[in-house]
Tab-separated table of N, CA, C and O in Angstrom:
chain	number	residue	atom	x	y	z
M	241	MET	N	115.480	108.090	114.477
M	241	MET	CA	114.304	107.462	114.003
M	241	MET	C	113.099	108.330	114.614
M	241	MET	O	113.174	108.738	115.765
M	242	PRO	N	112.127	108.585	114.067
M	242	PRO	CA	111.024	109.358	114.448
M	242	PRO	C	110.173	108.851	115.565
M	242	PRO	O	110.051	107.634	115.734
M	243	THR	N	109.636	109.559	116.450
M	243	THR	CA	109.027	109.033	117.562
M	243	THR	C	107.577	108.785	117.193
M	243	THR	O	107.162	109.290	116.055
M	244	ALA	N	106.633	108.277	118.106
M	244	ALA	CA	105.295	107.953	117.602
M	244	ALA	C	104.369	109.104	117.570
M	244	ALA	O	103.490	109.355	116.887
M	245	THR	N	104.947	110.332	118.009
M	245	THR	CA	104.161	111.555	117.764
M	245	THR	C	104.878	112.628	116.986
M	245	THR	O	104.572	113.970	116.820
M	246	SER	N	105.990	112.427	116.447
M	246	SER	CA	106.886	113.450	115.754
M	246	SER	C	106.277	113.478	114.478
M	246	SER	O	105.586	112.728	113.777
M	247	LEU	N	106.212	114.876	113.968
M	247	LEU	CA	105.706	115.314	112.767
M	247	LEU	C	106.640	115.998	111.762
M	247	LEU	O	107.766	116.257	112.223
M	248	PRO	N	106.412	115.697	110.408
M	248	PRO	CA	107.385	116.300	109.556
M	248	PRO	C	107.455	117.951	109.898
M	248	PRO	O	106.448	118.673	110.171
M	249	PRO	N	108.529	118.554	109.476
M	249	PRO	CA	108.654	120.025	109.823
M	249	PRO	C	107.537	120.878	109.055
M	249	PRO	O	107.251	121.988	109.679
M	250	HIS	N	107.019	120.463	108.005
M	250	HIS	CA	106.052	121.336	107.217
M	250	HIS	C	104.684	121.031	108.000
M	250	HIS	O	103.733	121.687	107.508
M	251	ALA	N	104.589	120.237	108.837
M	251	ALA	CA	103.109	119.763	109.517
M	251	ALA	C	102.597	120.989	110.353
M	251	ALA	O	103.308	121.697	110.953
M	252	ALA	N	101.297	121.327	110.220
M	252	ALA	CA	100.737	122.344	110.975
M	252	ALA	C	99.498	121.637	111.688
M	252	ALA	O	98.969	120.699	111.234
M	253	ALA	N	98.992	122.380	112.672
M	253	ALA	CA	98.052	121.887	113.541
M	253	ALA	C	96.753	121.816	112.654
M	253	ALA	O	96.433	122.813	111.858
M	254	LEU	N	95.883	121.000	112.603
M	254	LEU	CA	94.475	120.884	111.974
M	254	LEU	C	93.951	122.210	112.771
M	254	LEU	O	93.737	122.213	113.777
M	255	ARG	N	93.079	122.814	111.839
M	255	ARG	CA	92.181	123.836	112.308
M	255	ARG	C	90.786	123.854	111.805
M	255	ARG	O	90.543	123.385	110.680
M	256	SER	N	89.782	124.228	112.579
M	256	SER	CA	88.402	124.148	112.000
M	256	SER	C	88.296	125.345	111.051
M	256	SER	O	89.236	126.080	111.101
M	257	GLU	N	87.120	125.495	110.607
M	257	GLU	CA	86.801	126.685	109.794
M	257	GLU	C	86.875	127.864	110.488
M	257	GLU	O	87.175	128.914	110.034
M	258	ALA	N	86.577	127.847	111.874
M	258	ALA	CA	86.681	128.950	112.733
M	258	ALA	C	88.023	129.229	113.125
M	258	ALA	O	88.229	130.222	113.908
M	259	GLY	N	89.081	128.532	112.875
M	259	GLY	CA	90.358	128.768	113.222
M	259	GLY	C	90.970	128.028	114.533
M	259	GLY	O	91.879	127.976	114.978
M	260	VAL	N	89.763	127.144	115.206
M	260	VAL	CA	90.166	126.555	116.324
M	260	VAL	C	91.063	125.340	116.192
M	260	VAL	O	90.653	124.438	115.093
M	261	ALA	N	92.022	125.112	116.984
M	261	ALA	CA	92.887	123.802	116.807
M	261	ALA	C	91.837	122.625	116.926
M	261	ALA	O	91.339	122.536	117.942
M	262	ILE	N	92.247	121.629	116.203
M	262	ILE	CA	91.534	120.310	116.461
M	262	ILE	C	92.555	119.199	116.568
M	262	ILE	O	93.555	119.035	115.972
M	263	PRO	N	92.415	118.407	117.761
M	263	PRO	CA	93.539	117.578	118.125
M	263	PRO	C	93.647	116.446	116.870
M	263	PRO	O	92.596	115.966	116.481
M	264	ALA	N	94.729	116.177	116.591
M	264	ALA	CA	95.031	115.144	115.436
M	264	ALA	C	94.533	113.841	115.946
M	264	ALA	O	94.845	113.427	117.170
M	265	ARG	N	93.886	113.033	115.362
M	265	ARG	CA	93.563	111.704	115.577
M	265	ARG	C	94.600	110.610	114.876
M	265	ARG	O	94.862	111.027	113.686
M	266	GLY	N	95.152	109.869	115.704
M	266	GLY	CA	96.129	108.999	115.080
M	266	GLY	C	95.888	107.892	114.375
M	266	GLY	O	94.839	107.285	114.260
M	267	ILE	N	96.863	107.229	113.734
M	267	ILE	CA	96.678	105.970	112.984
M	267	ILE	C	97.719	105.053	113.624
M	267	ILE	O	98.926	105.266	113.973
M	268	LEU	N	97.178	103.787	113.906
M	268	LEU	CA	97.973	102.735	114.433
M	268	LEU	C	98.310	101.698	113.246
M	268	LEU	O	97.455	101.107	112.792
M	269	VAL	N	99.529	101.746	113.159
M	269	VAL	CA	100.176	100.604	112.001
M	269	VAL	C	100.561	99.474	112.733
M	269	VAL	O	101.552	99.595	113.613
M	270	VAL	N	99.943	98.006	112.527
M	270	VAL	CA	100.225	96.833	113.201
M	270	VAL	C	100.797	95.887	112.143
M	270	VAL	O	100.026	95.519	111.188
M	271	ASP	N	102.276	95.690	112.233
M	271	ASP	CA	102.814	94.733	111.141
M	271	ASP	C	104.193	94.392	111.766
M	271	ASP	O	104.945	95.077	112.482
M	272	ASP	N	104.481	93.018	111.605
M	272	ASP	CA	105.684	92.521	112.353
M	272	ASP	C	106.876	92.786	111.323
M	272	ASP	O	107.971	92.608	111.731
M	273	HIS	N	106.768	93.387	110.298
M	273	HIS	CA	107.930	93.655	109.270
M	273	HIS	C	108.300	95.178	109.447
M	273	HIS	O	107.378	95.993	109.277
M	274	GLU	N	109.311	95.463	109.947
M	274	GLU	CA	109.757	96.877	110.099
M	274	GLU	C	109.677	97.803	108.855
M	274	GLU	O	109.310	98.886	108.955
M	275	LEU	N	110.035	97.099	107.611
M	275	LEU	CA	110.153	97.824	106.558
M	275	LEU	C	108.695	98.296	106.095
M	275	LEU	O	108.540	99.447	105.729
M	276	VAL	N	107.684	97.609	106.499
M	276	VAL	CA	106.323	97.799	106.053
M	276	VAL	C	105.968	99.010	106.900
M	276	VAL	O	105.360	99.854	106.397
M	277	ARG	N	106.132	98.815	108.415
M	277	ARG	CA	105.704	99.900	109.271
M	277	ARG	C	106.257	101.314	108.909
M	277	ARG	O	105.812	102.230	108.932
M	278	LEU	N	107.816	101.301	108.511
M	278	LEU	CA	108.582	102.498	108.230
M	278	LEU	C	107.964	103.167	106.937
M	278	LEU	O	107.839	104.228	106.857
M	279	GLY	N	107.610	102.117	105.834
M	279	GLY	CA	106.991	102.718	104.614
M	279	GLY	C	105.758	103.234	104.840
M	279	GLY	O	105.290	104.213	104.419
M	280	LEU	N	104.866	102.580	105.555
M	280	LEU	CA	103.375	103.051	105.814
M	280	LEU	C	103.604	104.325	106.615
M	280	LEU	O	102.802	105.314	106.289
M	281	ARG	N	104.425	104.566	107.578
M	281	ARG	CA	104.691	105.601	108.377
M	281	ARG	C	105.015	106.859	107.426
M	281	ARG	O	104.534	107.983	107.496
M	282	ALA	N	106.104	106.686	106.621
M	282	ALA	CA	106.625	107.660	105.801
M	282	ALA	C	105.539	108.236	104.740
M	282	ALA	O	105.191	109.334	104.772
M	283	LEU	N	104.647	107.321	104.254
M	283	LEU	CA	103.510	107.528	103.233
M	283	LEU	C	102.505	108.286	104.207
M	283	LEU	O	101.987	109.476	103.612
M	284	LEU	N	101.985	107.851	105.336
M	284	LEU	CA	101.032	108.476	105.908
M	284	LEU	C	101.493	109.921	106.355
M	284	LEU	O	100.590	110.772	106.372
M	285	LEU	N	102.691	110.093	106.881
M	285	LEU	CA	103.200	111.341	107.364
M	285	LEU	C	103.329	112.427	106.161
M	285	LEU	O	102.926	113.613	106.164
M	286	ALA	N	103.658	111.861	104.897
M	286	ALA	CA	103.969	112.641	103.834
M	286	ALA	C	102.547	112.985	103.282
M	286	ALA	O	102.433	114.242	102.861
M	287	GLU	N	101.587	112.204	103.361
M	287	GLU	CA	100.312	112.620	102.898
M	287	GLU	C	99.401	113.279	103.931
M	287	GLU	O	98.636	114.319	103.359
M	288	THR	N	99.389	113.138	105.272
M	288	THR	CA	98.595	113.807	106.186
M	288	THR	C	99.375	115.096	106.785
M	288	THR	O	98.877	116.174	107.203
M	289	GLY	N	100.582	114.914	106.792
M	289	GLY	CA	101.449	115.962	107.573
M	289	GLY	C	101.298	116.279	109.058
M	289	GLY	O	101.943	116.970	109.604
M	290	SER	N	100.133	115.901	109.606
M	290	SER	CA	99.843	116.236	110.773
M	290	SER	C	99.153	115.190	111.870
M	290	SER	O	98.660	115.331	112.823
M	291	VAL	N	99.231	113.972	111.250
M	291	VAL	CA	98.485	112.852	112.165
M	291	VAL	C	99.489	111.907	112.633
M	291	VAL	O	100.375	111.534	111.944
M	292	PRO	N	99.469	111.924	113.887
M	292	PRO	CA	100.316	111.097	114.675
M	292	PRO	C	100.203	109.659	114.138
M	292	PRO	O	99.132	109.092	113.917
M	293	VAL	N	101.408	108.937	113.917
M	293	VAL	CA	101.356	107.544	113.542
M	293	VAL	C	101.992	106.648	114.616
M	293	VAL	O	103.323	107.040	114.963
M	294	HIS	N	101.349	105.786	115.225
M	294	HIS	CA	101.828	104.754	116.066
M	294	HIS	C	102.093	103.422	115.601
M	294	HIS	O	101.495	103.068	114.562
M	295	GLU	N	102.982	102.527	115.993
M	295	GLU	CA	103.274	101.372	115.482
M	295	GLU	C	103.469	100.309	116.536
M	295	GLU	O	103.782	100.570	117.643
M	296	ALA	N	103.170	99.168	116.126
M	296	ALA	CA	103.132	97.927	116.864
M	296	ALA	C	103.641	96.908	115.956
M	296	ALA	O	103.203	96.733	114.782
M	297	ARG	N	104.291	95.962	116.598
M	297	ARG	CA	104.790	94.763	115.888
M	297	ARG	C	104.228	93.436	116.167
M	297	ARG	O	104.498	92.477	115.582
M	298	SER	N	103.238	93.515	117.157
M	298	SER	CA	102.606	92.154	117.456
M	298	SER	C	101.203	92.652	117.954
M	298	SER	O	100.844	93.814	118.108
M	299	LEU	N	100.344	91.627	117.949
M	299	LEU	CA	98.857	91.984	118.685
M	299	LEU	C	98.994	92.408	119.912
M	299	LEU	O	98.226	93.322	120.237
M	300	ALA	N	99.815	91.884	120.757
M	300	ALA	CA	99.859	92.343	122.326
M	300	ALA	C	100.318	93.796	122.175
M	300	ALA	O	99.708	94.464	123.137
M	301	ASP	N	101.318	93.991	121.614
M	301	ASP	CA	101.856	95.511	121.567
M	301	ASP	C	100.587	96.236	121.093
M	301	ASP	O	100.324	97.550	121.470
M	302	ALA	N	99.799	96.006	120.005
M	302	ALA	CA	98.762	96.751	119.421
M	302	ALA	C	97.529	96.994	120.380
M	302	ALA	O	97.159	97.981	120.515
M	303	LEU	N	97.402	96.131	121.042
M	303	LEU	CA	96.184	96.078	122.120
M	303	LEU	C	96.602	97.147	123.108
M	303	LEU	O	95.893	97.892	123.602
M	304	ARG	N	97.867	97.093	123.599
M	304	ARG	CA	98.397	98.068	124.726
M	304	ARG	C	98.337	99.464	124.255
M	304	ARG	O	97.836	100.269	124.861
M	305	LEU	N	98.958	99.521	123.106
M	305	LEU	CA	98.978	101.028	122.327
M	305	LEU	C	97.530	101.532	122.134
M	305	LEU	O	97.225	102.622	122.380
M	306	TYR	N	96.593	100.564	121.600
M	306	TYR	CA	95.306	101.091	121.335
M	306	TYR	C	94.583	101.587	122.553
M	306	TYR	O	93.911	102.525	122.605
M	307	GLU	N	94.726	100.654	123.568
M	307	GLU	CA	94.042	101.050	124.836
M	307	GLU	C	94.677	102.270	125.385
M	307	GLU	O	93.923	103.202	125.904
M	308	PHE	N	95.887	102.445	125.302
M	308	PHE	CA	96.514	103.789	125.889
M	308	PHE	C	96.030	104.882	125.107
M	308	PHE	O	95.862	106.114	125.686
M	309	HIS	N	95.949	104.699	123.856
M	309	HIS	CA	95.500	105.959	122.855
M	309	HIS	C	94.049	105.835	122.460
M	309	HIS	O	93.697	106.366	121.350
M	310	LEU	N	93.255	105.077	123.150
M	310	LEU	CA	91.962	104.795	122.946
M	310	LEU	C	91.145	105.884	122.278
M	310	LEU	O	90.415	105.793	121.173
M	311	SER	N	91.189	107.309	122.910
M	311	SER	CA	90.189	108.254	122.253
M	311	SER	C	90.780	108.865	121.125
M	311	SER	O	90.245	109.802	120.599
M	312	SER	N	92.167	108.563	120.790
M	312	SER	CA	92.875	109.233	119.903
M	312	SER	C	93.016	108.367	118.509
M	312	SER	O	93.484	108.995	117.472
M	313	HIS	N	92.590	107.274	118.320
M	313	HIS	CA	92.766	106.366	117.203
M	313	HIS	C	91.828	106.724	116.114
M	313	HIS	O	90.686	106.203	116.612
M	314	LEU	N	92.041	107.095	114.872
M	314	LEU	CA	91.103	107.092	113.900
M	314	LEU	C	91.043	105.876	113.067
M	314	LEU	O	90.065	105.619	112.694
M	315	LEU	N	92.196	105.378	112.919
M	315	LEU	CA	92.308	104.279	112.069
M	315	LEU	C	93.341	103.158	112.547
M	315	LEU	O	94.366	103.430	113.044
M	316	VAL	N	92.997	101.915	112.341
M	316	VAL	CA	94.105	100.932	112.579
M	316	VAL	C	94.220	100.043	111.256
M	316	VAL	O	93.466	99.549	110.643
M	317	LEU	N	95.590	100.097	110.956
M	317	LEU	CA	95.993	99.141	109.859
M	317	LEU	C	96.643	98.124	110.343
M	317	LEU	O	97.596	97.995	110.859
M	318	LEU	N	95.907	96.768	110.083
M	318	LEU	CA	96.122	95.796	110.949
M	318	LEU	C	96.427	94.607	110.054
M	318	LEU	O	95.749	93.956	109.225
M	319	ASP	N	97.821	93.970	110.293
M	319	ASP	CA	98.279	93.064	109.601
M	319	ASP	C	97.741	91.739	110.247
M	319	ASP	O	97.585	91.723	111.328
M	320	LEU	N	97.133	90.867	109.393
M	320	LEU	CA	96.427	89.652	109.819
M	320	LEU	C	97.274	88.389	110.007
M	320	LEU	O	96.778	87.390	110.343
M	321	ASP	N	98.538	88.656	109.784
M	321	ASP	CA	99.735	87.491	110.013
M	321	ASP	C	100.670	87.987	111.040
M	321	ASP	O	101.730	88.571	110.277
M	322	LEU	N	100.511	88.044	112.123
M	322	LEU	CA	101.394	88.549	113.142
M	322	LEU	C	102.254	87.320	114.023
M	322	LEU	O	101.567	86.162	113.875
M	323	PRO	N	103.221	87.428	114.659
M	323	PRO	CA	103.896	86.397	115.495
M	323	PRO	C	102.940	85.857	116.480
M	323	PRO	O	103.040	84.594	116.794
M	324	ASP	N	101.950	86.593	117.184
M	324	ASP	CA	101.224	86.178	118.305
M	324	ASP	C	99.679	85.995	117.873
M	324	ASP	O	99.007	85.781	118.698
M	325	SER	N	99.538	86.168	116.595
M	325	SER	CA	98.156	86.010	115.974
M	325	SER	C	98.078	85.699	114.449
M	325	SER	O	98.698	86.619	113.859
M	326	GLN	N	97.316	85.037	114.014
M	326	GLN	CA	97.162	84.695	112.413
M	326	GLN	C	95.828	84.734	111.917
M	326	GLN	O	94.797	84.299	112.622
M	327	GLY	N	95.563	85.223	110.950
M	327	GLY	CA	94.314	85.176	110.061
M	327	GLY	C	93.252	85.968	110.867
M	327	GLY	O	93.687	86.977	111.441
M	328	LEU	N	92.082	85.781	110.540
M	328	LEU	CA	90.955	86.443	111.040
M	328	LEU	C	90.922	86.305	112.560
M	328	LEU	O	90.256	87.221	113.223
M	329	ASP	N	91.616	85.432	113.259
M	329	ASP	CA	91.755	85.465	114.634
M	329	ASP	C	92.383	86.855	115.158
M	329	ASP	O	91.896	87.327	116.454
M	330	THR	N	92.930	87.275	114.382
M	330	THR	CA	93.663	88.633	114.925
M	330	THR	C	92.634	89.645	115.129
M	330	THR	O	92.554	90.322	115.931
M	331	LEU	N	91.945	89.819	113.827
M	331	LEU	CA	90.698	90.703	113.963
M	331	LEU	C	89.732	90.329	115.168
M	331	LEU	O	89.256	91.318	115.849
M	332	VAL	N	89.421	89.181	115.287
M	332	VAL	CA	88.596	88.656	116.279
M	332	VAL	C	88.962	89.190	117.581
M	332	VAL	O	88.194	89.627	118.358
M	333	ARG	N	90.134	88.991	117.833
M	333	ARG	CA	90.642	89.229	119.170
M	333	ARG	C	90.798	90.668	119.440
M	333	ARG	O	90.494	91.249	120.536
M	334	PHE	N	91.116	91.499	118.507
M	334	PHE	CA	91.072	92.850	118.726
M	334	PHE	C	89.654	93.457	118.876
M	334	PHE	O	89.271	94.162	119.828
M	335	ARG	N	88.759	92.938	118.171
M	335	ARG	CA	87.209	93.207	118.332
M	335	ARG	C	86.712	92.916	119.646
M	335	ARG	O	85.702	93.591	120.215
M	336	ARG	N	87.178	91.680	120.157
M	336	ARG	CA	86.589	91.377	121.586
M	336	ARG	C	87.282	92.281	122.548
M	336	ARG	O	86.449	92.592	123.479
M	337	THR	N	88.299	92.697	122.251
M	337	THR	CA	89.117	93.706	123.418
M	337	THR	C	88.122	95.015	123.160
M	337	THR	O	88.107	95.695	124.316
M	338	PHE	N	87.957	95.521	122.075
M	338	PHE	CA	87.258	96.846	121.817
M	338	PHE	C	86.048	96.640	121.074
M	338	PHE	O	86.096	97.024	119.901
M	339	PRO	N	84.956	96.179	121.683
M	339	PRO	CA	83.802	95.805	120.884
M	339	PRO	C	82.969	97.070	120.393
M	339	PRO	O	82.248	96.794	119.483
M	340	HIS	N	83.160	98.124	120.983
M	340	HIS	CA	82.455	99.373	120.385
M	340	HIS	C	83.094	100.185	119.344
M	340	HIS	O	82.591	101.275	119.238
M	341	ARG	N	84.028	99.521	118.545
M	341	ARG	CA	84.704	100.507	117.724
M	341	ARG	C	84.171	99.750	116.470
M	341	ARG	O	84.133	98.692	116.091
M	342	ALA	N	84.056	100.647	115.222
M	342	ALA	CA	83.745	100.341	114.024
M	342	ALA	C	85.127	99.866	113.378
M	342	ALA	O	86.253	100.096	113.544
M	343	TRP	N	84.773	98.818	112.480
M	343	TRP	CA	85.939	98.067	111.773
M	343	TRP	C	85.580	98.180	110.221
M	343	TRP	O	84.759	97.801	109.906
M	344	SER	N	86.657	97.994	109.477
M	344	SER	CA	86.777	97.675	108.230
M	344	SER	C	88.055	96.830	107.827
M	344	SER	O	89.005	97.474	108.390
M	345	CYS	N	87.965	95.850	107.235
M	345	CYS	CA	89.160	94.896	107.066
M	345	CYS	C	89.303	94.709	105.568
M	345	CYS	O	88.365	94.286	104.807
M	346	SER	N	90.582	94.564	105.077
M	346	SER	CA	90.918	94.279	103.837
M	346	SER	C	92.276	93.496	103.757
M	346	SER	O	93.048	93.691	104.659
M	347	ARG	N	92.375	92.515	102.907
M	347	ARG	CA	93.451	91.770	103.048
M	347	ARG	C	93.954	91.472	101.532
M	347	ARG	O	93.308	91.221	100.607
M	348	ALA	N	95.358	91.624	101.382
M	348	ALA	CA	95.827	91.304	100.058
M	348	ALA	C	96.933	90.182	100.246
M	348	ALA	O	97.849	90.350	101.172
M	349	ARG	N	97.099	89.423	99.259
M	349	ARG	CA	98.065	88.279	99.516
M	349	ARG	C	98.798	88.478	98.210
M	349	ARG	O	98.265	88.274	97.080
M	350	THR	N	100.230	88.248	98.192
M	350	THR	CA	100.968	88.249	97.014
M	350	THR	C	101.707	86.949	96.979
M	350	THR	O	102.299	86.523	97.959
M	351	ALA	N	101.660	86.282	95.949
M	351	ALA	CA	102.309	85.010	95.817
M	351	ALA	C	103.740	85.310	95.039
M	351	ALA	O	103.818	86.016	94.342
M	352	MET	N	104.787	84.662	95.872
M	352	MET	CA	106.078	84.867	95.293
M	352	MET	C	106.393	83.592	94.582
M	352	MET	O	106.165	82.554	94.963
M	353	ARG	N	106.977	83.728	93.404
M	353	ARG	CA	107.382	82.587	92.507
M	353	ARG	C	108.837	82.557	92.525
M	353	ARG	O	109.618	83.343	92.484
């Protein structure tokens, strides 16, 4: 299983127009379903090739990971229905912990019949 910072073999360091290496900004995927996390990781790594993807399965794990990698997270994909937080309270708790970060939230719900 890939680690939080492992990259696909074809990945190259990001470089500026002047050829200077740019540190990759990471993406934090927060979802309690392992298959969702694995699928998003695979998609993100296939599309970006060089952006670290970190995973968390609960809000508590996400808050710890985000704080640890605070300066490197570019994007958080946050499931709003986690074992330790449900609904918009999940986003509210994240925002209270990190109030100076910009946020955008989207939610999709699929009905199963």
